[in-house]
């Protein structure tokens, strides 16, 4: 099923040059099967015409409080009634000011005031307008009123200046909207995760590691945060941005990861071990760079502690979830890990093309049996795993 199937979104477009990104946002929303009702302010319609939104949404576009197409002259109430969200993108400085004051002198501001759904606004303006104390006052007021402000970002502006005030890209607004519509299935829960590879030093410049990208662990951290959990992510060396709202602790080796996990684990409700922890580390890491020599070089390795098994063996352990990436006999190995490490859930996947891809096909193994999830991108898979965990921890 598409991500926004059955959702109705009111998209408000106010007068900024970033209005062209609202056209792309409409396309993304429609592709995800949302029903989009675009509402343009007078200034918004000067940047992108109503026909564009009408063609992209396949629905009438609204511009006036006095529109006669709404038989009862109640466009300001009927349009937002039953909507799942109202998104204003771009939201100009003037529109934010209007919202903060609760004014209702055109269709969009009236809709915002009369709504009974969440309101998200993506500010877009010149950097000085954004940093002006008046705008910042309005922004603080809107946050206090429960409006979700998306961005702005920093960067080159249409006026030629560089700074904060650029509207987020359509895809970022889309992601934030989808996130805001998710069920808050982990609200009040604390989740600790490990992600990425570990790096076991041989000398100051060399080490043993693996090709784990960290993408699955980061996607899960994001999905947990989106579900309302308080998330701590212990990550090995990866080149990934921290998901919003996630507390991140960077580590290098398995021993560092174990120390960080031990320091954080108390009071956690859920522990999800996604990291591809190196099974072995050099017995000794040379103090100085090892010099090349003609003879063979032997590096003695010693096993690393199993962080997940240690956490699962604590007296009052959190709900423990492990991963099993196998190249064959998935069910047998995944079940073996679930029972052997005393886990509530194992996420198993058959690794054919190595680690680090963008999509994933996994099967969830719990006490009730095996539950395959459809192959999808890692974030969609992460949402599926979170929904399954939430179902299992429900009292
Ligand atoms: O036993 P195996 O390494 O295949 O188990 C994989 C699971 O155990 C993963 O969830 C991984 O994060 C976790 N693990 C760990 N510490 C290790 C090895 C694996 O937490 N030293």
GROMACS .gro file of C-alpha atoms and ligand atoms in nm:
model
  416
    1UNK     CA    1   0.000   0.000   0.000
    2UNK     CA    2   0.128   0.348  -0.082
    3UNK     CA    3   0.255   0.552   0.212
    4UNK     CA    4  -0.027   0.809   0.222
    5UNK     CA    5  -0.311   0.606   0.083
    6UNK     CA    6  -0.639   0.732   0.228
    7UNK     CA    7  -0.483   1.052   0.370
    8UNK     CA    8  -0.615   1.395   0.286
    9UNK     CA    9  -0.366   1.680   0.293
   10UNK     CA   10  -0.442   2.049   0.261
   11UNK     CA   11  -0.140   2.220   0.106
   12UNK     CA   12  -0.118   2.595   0.161
   13UNK     CA   13   0.108   2.796  -0.069
   14UNK     CA   14   0.200   3.151   0.028
   15UNK     CA   15   0.393   3.411  -0.169
   16UNK     CA   16   0.757   3.312  -0.190
   17UNK     CA   17   0.979   3.204  -0.475
   18UNK     CA   18   1.005   2.861  -0.307
   19UNK     CA   19   0.644   2.806  -0.421
   20UNK     CA   20   0.788   2.612  -0.715
   21UNK     CA   21   0.898   2.346  -0.466
   22UNK     CA   22   0.534   2.314  -0.353
   23UNK     CA   23   0.451   2.187  -0.701
   24UNK     CA   24   0.707   1.908  -0.657
   25UNK     CA   25   0.570   1.841  -0.308
   26UNK     CA   26   0.223   1.799  -0.458
   27UNK     CA   27   0.363   1.545  -0.703
   28UNK     CA   28   0.529   1.346  -0.423
   29UNK     CA   29   0.211   1.350  -0.214
   30UNK     CA   30  -0.004   1.235  -0.505
   31UNK     CA   31   0.248   0.963  -0.593
   32UNK     CA   32   0.211   0.838  -0.234
   33UNK     CA   33  -0.166   0.833  -0.301
   34UNK     CA   34  -0.261   1.126  -0.078
   35UNK     CA   35  -0.555   1.342  -0.178
   36UNK     CA   36  -0.420   1.696  -0.202
   37UNK     CA   37  -0.630   2.010  -0.177
   38UNK     CA   38  -0.410   2.305  -0.270
   39UNK     CA   39  -0.495   2.646  -0.128
   40UNK     CA   40  -0.309   2.947  -0.269
   41UNK     CA   41  -0.287   3.290  -0.115
   42UNK     CA   42  -0.308   3.582  -0.354
   43UNK     CA   43   0.069   3.625  -0.341
   44UNK     CA   44   0.126   3.249  -0.370
   45UNK     CA   45  -0.067   3.243  -0.698
   46UNK     CA   46   0.166   3.510  -0.836
   47UNK     CA   47   0.457   3.265  -0.815
   48UNK     CA   48   0.291   2.943  -0.936
   49UNK     CA   49  -0.047   2.937  -1.104
   50UNK     CA   50  -0.351   2.744  -0.981
   51UNK     CA   51  -0.348   2.535  -1.302
   52UNK     CA   52  -0.017   2.379  -1.205
   53UNK     CA   53  -0.154   2.255  -0.871
   54UNK     CA   54  -0.480   2.152  -1.029
   55UNK     CA   55  -0.301   1.944  -1.292
   56UNK     CA   56  -0.068   1.784  -1.036
   57UNK     CA   57  -0.332   1.712  -0.772
   58UNK     CA   58  -0.615   1.633  -1.011
   59UNK     CA   59  -0.841   1.836  -0.781
   60UNK     CA   60  -0.986   2.187  -0.767
   61UNK     CA   61  -0.756   2.455  -0.626
   62UNK     CA   62  -0.886   2.707  -0.375
   63UNK     CA   63  -0.796   3.075  -0.347
   64UNK     CA   64  -1.079   3.271  -0.197
   65UNK     CA   65  -1.295   3.279   0.111
   66UNK     CA   66  -1.582   3.374  -0.115
   67UNK     CA   67  -1.544   3.085  -0.358
   68UNK     CA   68  -1.889   2.992  -0.484
   69UNK     CA   69  -1.792   2.635  -0.567
   70UNK     CA   70  -1.850   2.545  -0.202
   71UNK     CA   71  -2.231   2.545  -0.197
   72UNK     CA   72  -2.264   2.648   0.167
   73UNK     CA   73  -1.992   2.919   0.146
   74UNK     CA   74  -1.804   2.727   0.413
   75UNK     CA   75  -1.478   2.663   0.228
   76UNK     CA   76  -1.283   2.771   0.538
   77UNK     CA   77  -1.430   2.486   0.740
   78UNK     CA   78  -1.516   2.221   0.484
   79UNK     CA   79  -1.167   2.207   0.334
   80UNK     CA   80  -0.985   2.129   0.654
   81UNK     CA   81  -1.263   1.916   0.803
   82UNK     CA   82  -1.146   1.556   0.800
   83UNK     CA   83  -0.801   1.651   0.666
   84UNK     CA   84  -0.512   1.454   0.814
   85UNK     CA   85  -0.274   1.750   0.801
   86UNK     CA   86  -0.246   2.105   0.682
   87UNK     CA   87   0.097   2.188   0.539
   88UNK     CA   88   0.197   2.543   0.454
   89UNK     CA   89   0.494   2.540   0.214
   90UNK     CA   90   0.632   2.792   0.159
   91UNK     CA   91   0.534   2.988   0.470
   92UNK     CA   92   0.645   3.349   0.434
   93UNK     CA   93   0.746   3.576   0.723
   94UNK     CA   94   0.416   3.759   0.680
   95UNK     CA   95   0.215   3.438   0.693
   96UNK     CA   96   0.397   3.321   1.008
   97UNK     CA   97   0.318   3.657   1.167
   98UNK     CA   98  -0.045   3.619   1.071
   99UNK     CA   99  -0.057   3.264   1.210
  100UNK     CA  100   0.110   3.368   1.535
  101UNK     CA  101  -0.155   3.635   1.585
  102UNK     CA  102  -0.440   3.404   1.494
  103UNK     CA  103  -0.562   3.631   1.215
  104UNK     CA  104  -0.803   3.505   0.953
  105UNK     CA  105  -0.824   3.754   0.668
  106UNK     CA  106  -0.793   3.516   0.374
  107UNK     CA  107  -0.886   3.156   0.298
  108UNK     CA  108  -0.559   2.993   0.404
  109UNK     CA  109  -0.521   3.177   0.736
  110UNK     CA  110  -0.888   3.110   0.811
  111UNK     CA  111  -0.838   2.740   0.735
  112UNK     CA  112  -0.540   2.734   0.971
  113UNK     CA  113  -0.747   2.886   1.248
  114UNK     CA  114  -1.051   2.664   1.187
  115UNK     CA  115  -0.857   2.337   1.148
  116UNK     CA  116  -0.884   2.030   1.368
  117UNK     CA  117  -0.572   1.858   1.228
  118UNK     CA  118  -0.196   1.907   1.279
  119UNK     CA  119  -0.041   2.215   1.114
  120UNK     CA  120   0.307   2.199   0.963
  121UNK     CA  121   0.480   2.505   0.817
  122UNK     CA  122   0.797   2.524   0.608
  123UNK     CA  123   0.933   2.878   0.642
  124UNK     CA  124   1.097   3.038   0.338
  125UNK     CA  125   1.243   3.386   0.344
  126UNK     CA  126   1.552   3.602   0.319
  127UNK     CA  127   1.802   3.529   0.599
  128UNK     CA  128   1.758   3.871   0.758
  129UNK     CA  129   1.382   3.837   0.763
  130UNK     CA  130   1.426   3.497   0.930
  131UNK     CA  131   1.669   3.621   1.196
  132UNK     CA  132   1.469   3.935   1.268
  133UNK     CA  133   1.354   3.928   1.632
  134UNK     CA  134   0.993   3.977   1.522
  135UNK     CA  135   1.002   3.659   1.311
  136UNK     CA  136   1.182   3.468   1.585
  137UNK     CA  137   0.915   3.582   1.833
  138UNK     CA  138   0.644   3.457   1.599
  139UNK     CA  139   0.825   3.127   1.547
  140UNK     CA  140   0.856   3.074   1.923
  141UNK     CA  141   0.486   3.150   1.962
  142UNK     CA  142   0.392   2.906   1.685
  143UNK     CA  143   0.603   2.631   1.843
  144UNK     CA  144   0.434   2.697   2.176
  145UNK     CA  145   0.098   2.670   1.995
  146UNK     CA  146   0.193   2.323   1.869
  147UNK     CA  147   0.270   2.413   1.507
  148UNK     CA  148   0.548   2.194   1.359
  149UNK     CA  149   0.805   2.412   1.188
  150UNK     CA  150   1.002   2.229   0.921
  151UNK     CA  151   1.336   2.399   0.861
  152UNK     CA  152   1.436   2.641   0.726
  153UNK     CA  153   1.766   2.523   0.582
  154UNK     CA  154   2.081   2.723   0.525
  155UNK     CA  155   2.232   2.795   0.189
  156UNK     CA  156   2.216   3.009  -0.124
  157UNK     CA  157   1.904   3.224  -0.144
  158UNK     CA  158   1.710   3.352  -0.444
  159UNK     CA  159   1.813   3.708  -0.350
  160UNK     CA  160   2.180   3.615  -0.395
  161UNK     CA  161   2.260   3.607  -0.024
  162UNK     CA  162   2.368   3.300   0.170
  163UNK     CA  163   2.220   3.208   0.507
  164UNK     CA  164   1.935   3.055   0.700
  165UNK     CA  165   1.588   3.090   0.551
  166UNK     CA  166   1.581   2.858   0.248
  167UNK     CA  167   1.280   2.636   0.237
  168UNK     CA  168   1.351   2.264   0.282
  169UNK     CA  169   1.345   2.054  -0.032
  170UNK     CA  170   1.011   1.898  -0.130
  171UNK     CA  171   1.135   1.552  -0.038
  172UNK     CA  172   1.239   1.665   0.312
  173UNK     CA  173   0.897   1.821   0.372
  174UNK     CA  174   0.733   1.504   0.241
  175UNK     CA  175   0.941   1.287   0.478
  176UNK     CA  176   0.859   1.510   0.777
  177UNK     CA  177   0.490   1.499   0.692
  178UNK     CA  178   0.489   1.119   0.658
  179UNK     CA  179   0.676   1.095   0.989
  180UNK     CA  180   0.422   1.318   1.162
  181UNK     CA  181   0.138   1.094   1.042
  182UNK     CA  182   0.287   0.773   1.183
  183UNK     CA  183   0.130   0.597   1.479
  184UNK     CA  184   0.319   0.689   1.795
  185UNK     CA  185   0.348   0.324   1.890
  186UNK     CA  186   0.660   0.363   2.108
  187UNK     CA  187   0.561   0.673   2.299
  188UNK     CA  188   0.716   0.680   2.649
  189UNK     CA  189   0.964   0.402   2.558
  190UNK     CA  190   1.342   0.431   2.573
  191UNK     CA  191   1.529   0.255   2.293
  192UNK     CA  192   1.902   0.185   2.273
  193UNK     CA  193   2.052   0.072   1.942
  194UNK     CA  194   2.392  -0.025   1.805
  195UNK     CA  195   2.472   0.032   1.438
  196UNK     CA  196   2.751   0.020   1.182
  197UNK     CA  197   3.074  -0.178   1.183
  198UNK     CA  198   3.340  -0.173   1.452
  199UNK     CA  199   3.705  -0.093   1.383
  200UNK     CA  200   3.965  -0.306   1.561
  201UNK     CA  201   4.301  -0.132   1.550
  202UNK     CA  202   4.612  -0.323   1.443
  203UNK     CA  203   4.834  -0.017   1.470
  204UNK     CA  204   4.764   0.360   1.473
  205UNK     CA  205   4.662   0.364   1.104
  206UNK     CA  206   4.533   0.015   1.028
  207UNK     CA  207   4.259  -0.207   1.154
  208UNK     CA  208   4.007  -0.483   1.097
  209UNK     CA  209   3.658  -0.375   0.998
  210UNK     CA  210   3.373  -0.483   0.770
  211UNK     CA  211   3.147  -0.339   0.501
  212UNK     CA  212   2.844  -0.261   0.722
  213UNK     CA  213   2.714   0.080   0.611
  214UNK     CA  214   2.506   0.146   0.923
  215UNK     CA  215   2.203   0.226   0.704
  216UNK     CA  216   1.973  -0.033   0.862
  217UNK     CA  217   2.060   0.070   1.219
  218UNK     CA  218   2.018   0.440   1.138
  219UNK     CA  219   1.686   0.370   0.962
  220UNK     CA  220   1.567   0.183   1.271
  221UNK     CA  221   1.678   0.465   1.502
  222UNK     CA  222   1.481   0.709   1.286
  223UNK     CA  223   1.174   0.482   1.280
  224UNK     CA  224   1.186   0.445   1.661
  225UNK     CA  225   1.212   0.824   1.706
  226UNK     CA  226   0.927   0.874   1.463
  227UNK     CA  227   0.718   0.628   1.670
  228UNK     CA  228   0.769   0.855   1.970
  229UNK     CA  229   1.053   0.673   2.151
  230UNK     CA  230   1.349   0.838   2.324
  231UNK     CA  231   1.636   0.699   2.117
  232UNK     CA  232   2.007   0.654   2.188
  233UNK     CA  233   2.220   0.527   1.900
  234UNK     CA  234   2.567   0.386   1.962
  235UNK     CA  235   2.738   0.392   1.624
  236UNK     CA  236   3.060   0.253   1.485
  237UNK     CA  237   3.245   0.450   1.214
  238UNK     CA  238   2.992   0.535   0.938
  239UNK     CA  239   2.931   0.826   0.702
  240UNK     CA  240   2.566   0.890   0.789
  241UNK     CA  241   2.378   1.188   0.927
  242UNK     CA  242   2.217   1.150   1.270
  243UNK     CA  243   1.839   1.110   1.237
  244UNK     CA  244   1.648   1.400   1.387
  245UNK     CA  245   1.566   1.365   1.756
  246UNK     CA  246   1.819   1.083   1.807
  247UNK     CA  247   2.102   1.101   2.063
  248UNK     CA  248   2.416   0.958   1.904
  249UNK     CA  249   2.732   0.821   2.067
  250UNK     CA  250   3.021   0.747   1.830
  251UNK     CA  251   3.256   0.458   1.902
  252UNK     CA  252   3.535   0.275   1.721
  253UNK     CA  253   3.600  -0.072   1.858
  254UNK     CA  254   3.379  -0.350   1.995
  255UNK     CA  255   3.515  -0.279   2.344
  256UNK     CA  256   3.422   0.091   2.307
  257UNK     CA  257   3.076  -0.013   2.187
  258UNK     CA  258   3.031  -0.248   2.480
  259UNK     CA  259   3.139   0.026   2.726
  260UNK     CA  260   2.894   0.277   2.572
  261UNK     CA  261   2.611   0.022   2.579
  262UNK     CA  262   2.682  -0.073   2.944
  263UNK     CA  263   2.681   0.295   3.040
  264UNK     CA  264   2.343   0.353   2.869
  265UNK     CA  265   2.150   0.030   2.914
  266UNK     CA  266   2.002   0.091   3.258
  267UNK     CA  267   1.640   0.203   3.229
  268UNK     CA  268   1.610   0.119   2.858
  269UNK     CA  269   1.291  -0.057   2.749
  270UNK     CA  270   1.423  -0.192   2.420
  271UNK     CA  271   1.772  -0.283   2.298
  272UNK     CA  272   1.820  -0.336   1.924
  273UNK     CA  273   2.164  -0.465   1.823
  274UNK     CA  274   2.211  -0.392   1.455
  275UNK     CA  275   2.587  -0.337   1.461
  276UNK     CA  276   2.810  -0.577   1.271
  277UNK     CA  277   3.047  -0.616   1.562
  278UNK     CA  278   3.384  -0.765   1.466
  279UNK     CA  279   3.402  -1.116   1.608
  280UNK     CA  280   3.775  -1.079   1.680
  281UNK     CA  281   4.025  -0.806   1.765
  282UNK     CA  282   4.404  -0.808   1.764
  283UNK     CA  283   4.541  -0.918   2.101
  284UNK     CA  284   4.767  -0.617   2.085
  285UNK     CA  285   4.745  -0.296   1.892
  286UNK     CA  286   5.096  -0.177   1.802
  287UNK     CA  287   5.186   0.161   1.950
  288UNK     CA  288   5.359   0.266   1.625
  289UNK     CA  289   5.291   0.191   1.259
  290UNK     CA  290   5.406  -0.161   1.174
  291UNK     CA  291   5.687  -0.147   0.919
  292UNK     CA  292   5.690  -0.359   0.607
  293UNK     CA  293   5.924  -0.660   0.623
  294UNK     CA  294   5.992  -0.953   0.392
  295UNK     CA  295   5.862  -1.222   0.627
  296UNK     CA  296   5.503  -1.324   0.704
  297UNK     CA  297   5.324  -1.116   0.959
  298UNK     CA  298   5.105  -1.295   1.211
  299UNK     CA  299   4.843  -1.101   1.398
  300UNK     CA  300   4.696  -1.291   1.689
  301UNK     CA  301   4.323  -1.234   1.732
  302UNK     CA  302   4.107  -1.277   2.037
  303UNK     CA  303   3.726  -1.299   2.045
  304UNK     CA  304   3.525  -0.987   2.120
  305UNK     CA  305   3.250  -0.993   2.382
  306UNK     CA  306   2.899  -1.052   2.245
  307UNK     CA  307   2.734  -0.724   2.341
  308UNK     CA  308   2.381  -0.839   2.266
  309UNK     CA  309   2.414  -1.167   2.458
  310UNK     CA  310   2.556  -0.973   2.756
  311UNK     CA  311   2.262  -0.730   2.759
  312UNK     CA  312   2.008  -1.013   2.721
  313UNK     CA  313   2.170  -1.190   3.018
  314UNK     CA  314   2.125  -0.891   3.254
  315UNK     CA  315   1.900  -0.958   3.554
  316UNK     CA  316   1.620  -0.733   3.427
  317UNK     CA  317   1.697  -0.702   3.056
  318UNK     CA  318   1.528  -0.470   2.809
  319UNK     CA  319   1.328  -0.625   2.524
  320UNK     CA  320   1.622  -0.752   2.314
  321UNK     CA  321   1.624  -0.760   1.935
  322UNK     CA  322   1.909  -0.909   1.731
  323UNK     CA  323   1.999  -0.929   1.365
  324UNK     CA  324   2.108  -1.234   1.173
  325UNK     CA  325   2.262  -1.173   0.832
  326UNK     CA  326   2.322  -1.517   0.685
  327UNK     CA  327   2.425  -1.650   0.346
  328UNK     CA  328   2.229  -1.979   0.389
  329UNK     CA  329   1.994  -2.169   0.623
  330UNK     CA  330   1.844  -1.845   0.750
  331UNK     CA  331   1.565  -1.997   0.960
  332UNK     CA  332   1.793  -2.241   1.136
  333UNK     CA  333   2.061  -1.979   1.220
  334UNK     CA  334   1.817  -1.701   1.312
  335UNK     CA  335   1.615  -1.930   1.541
  336UNK     CA  336   1.940  -2.057   1.690
  337UNK     CA  337   2.040  -1.701   1.774
  338UNK     CA  338   1.700  -1.611   1.917
  339UNK     CA  339   1.698  -1.906   2.153
  340UNK     CA  340   2.074  -1.914   2.221
  341UNK     CA  341   2.105  -1.544   2.307
  342UNK     CA  342   1.761  -1.533   2.482
  343UNK     CA  343   1.619  -1.271   2.245
  344UNK     CA  344   1.257  -1.169   2.201
  345UNK     CA  345   1.302  -1.107   1.831
  346UNK     CA  346   1.556  -1.176   1.558
  347UNK     CA  347   1.552  -0.991   1.227
  348UNK     CA  348   1.693  -1.230   0.971
  349UNK     CA  349   1.804  -1.160   0.619
  350UNK     CA  350   1.976  -1.359   0.352
  351UNK     CA  351   2.283  -1.169   0.240
  352UNK     CA  352   2.347  -1.235  -0.125
  353UNK     CA  353   2.500  -0.912  -0.252
  354UNK     CA  354   2.691  -0.816   0.061
  355UNK     CA  355   2.600  -0.549   0.316
  356UNK     CA  356   2.535  -0.181   0.249
  357UNK     CA  357   2.250  -0.190  -0.007
  358UNK     CA  358   1.951   0.041   0.009
  359UNK     CA  359   1.677  -0.220   0.014
  360UNK     CA  360   1.624  -0.523   0.226
  361UNK     CA  361   1.404  -0.832   0.251
  362UNK     CA  362   1.383  -0.956   0.609
  363UNK     CA  363   1.197  -1.218   0.808
  364UNK     CA  364   1.111  -1.160   1.173
  365UNK     CA  365   1.155  -1.457   1.405
  366UNK     CA  366   0.979  -1.447   1.742
  367UNK     CA  367   0.829  -1.701   1.982
  368UNK     CA  368   0.521  -1.726   1.759
  369UNK     CA  369   0.717  -1.817   1.445
  370UNK     CA  370   0.850  -1.654   1.127
  371UNK     CA  371   0.698  -1.337   0.980
  372UNK     CA  372   0.837  -1.227   0.642
  373UNK     CA  373   0.816  -0.853   0.560
  374UNK     CA  374   0.784  -0.743   0.198
  375UNK     CA  375   1.111  -0.635   0.030
  376UNK     CA  376   1.136  -0.257   0.051
  377UNK     CA  377   1.380   0.027   0.115
  378UNK     CA  378   1.552   0.006   0.454
  379UNK     CA  379   1.341   0.279   0.612
  380UNK     CA  380   1.012   0.111   0.517
  381UNK     CA  381   1.151  -0.218   0.650
  382UNK     CA  382   1.253  -0.034   0.970
  383UNK     CA  383   0.896   0.094   1.013
  384UNK     CA  384   0.770  -0.264   0.972
  385UNK     CA  385   1.013  -0.390   1.238
  386UNK     CA  386   0.910  -0.110   1.479
  387UNK     CA  387   0.540  -0.192   1.427
  388UNK     CA  388   0.615  -0.558   1.506
  389UNK     CA  389   0.813  -0.471   1.819
  390UNK     CA  390   0.534  -0.235   1.935
  391UNK     CA  391   0.283  -0.519   1.890
  392UNK     CA  392   0.499  -0.756   2.098
  393UNK     CA  393   0.565  -0.520   2.388
  394UNK     CA  394   0.201  -0.416   2.429
  395UNK     CA  395   0.087  -0.529   2.775
  396LIG     O1  396   2.620  -1.411   1.651
  396LIG     P1  397   2.608  -1.306   1.547
  396LIG     O2  398   2.723  -1.214   1.541
  396LIG     O3  399   2.569  -1.351   1.412
  396LIG     O4  400   2.480  -1.222   1.602
  396LIG     C1  401   2.438  -1.110   1.541
  396LIG     C2  402   2.364  -1.024   1.640
  396LIG     O5  403   2.438  -1.011   1.760
  396LIG     C3  404   2.346  -0.884   1.587
  396LIG     O6  405   2.227  -0.834   1.642
  396LIG     C4  406   2.468  -0.812   1.643
  396LIG     O7  407   2.449  -0.673   1.654
  396LIG     C5  408   2.487  -0.877   1.778
  396LIG     N1  409   2.628  -0.889   1.821
  396LIG     C6  410   2.674  -0.817   1.928
  396LIG     N2  411   2.804  -0.832   1.969
  396LIG     C7  412   2.887  -0.914   1.905
  396LIG     C8  413   2.842  -0.987   1.795
  396LIG     C9  414   2.712  -0.972   1.755
  396LIG     O8  415   2.599  -0.739   1.984
  396LIG     N3  416   3.012  -0.926   1.946
   0.00000   0.00000   0.00000
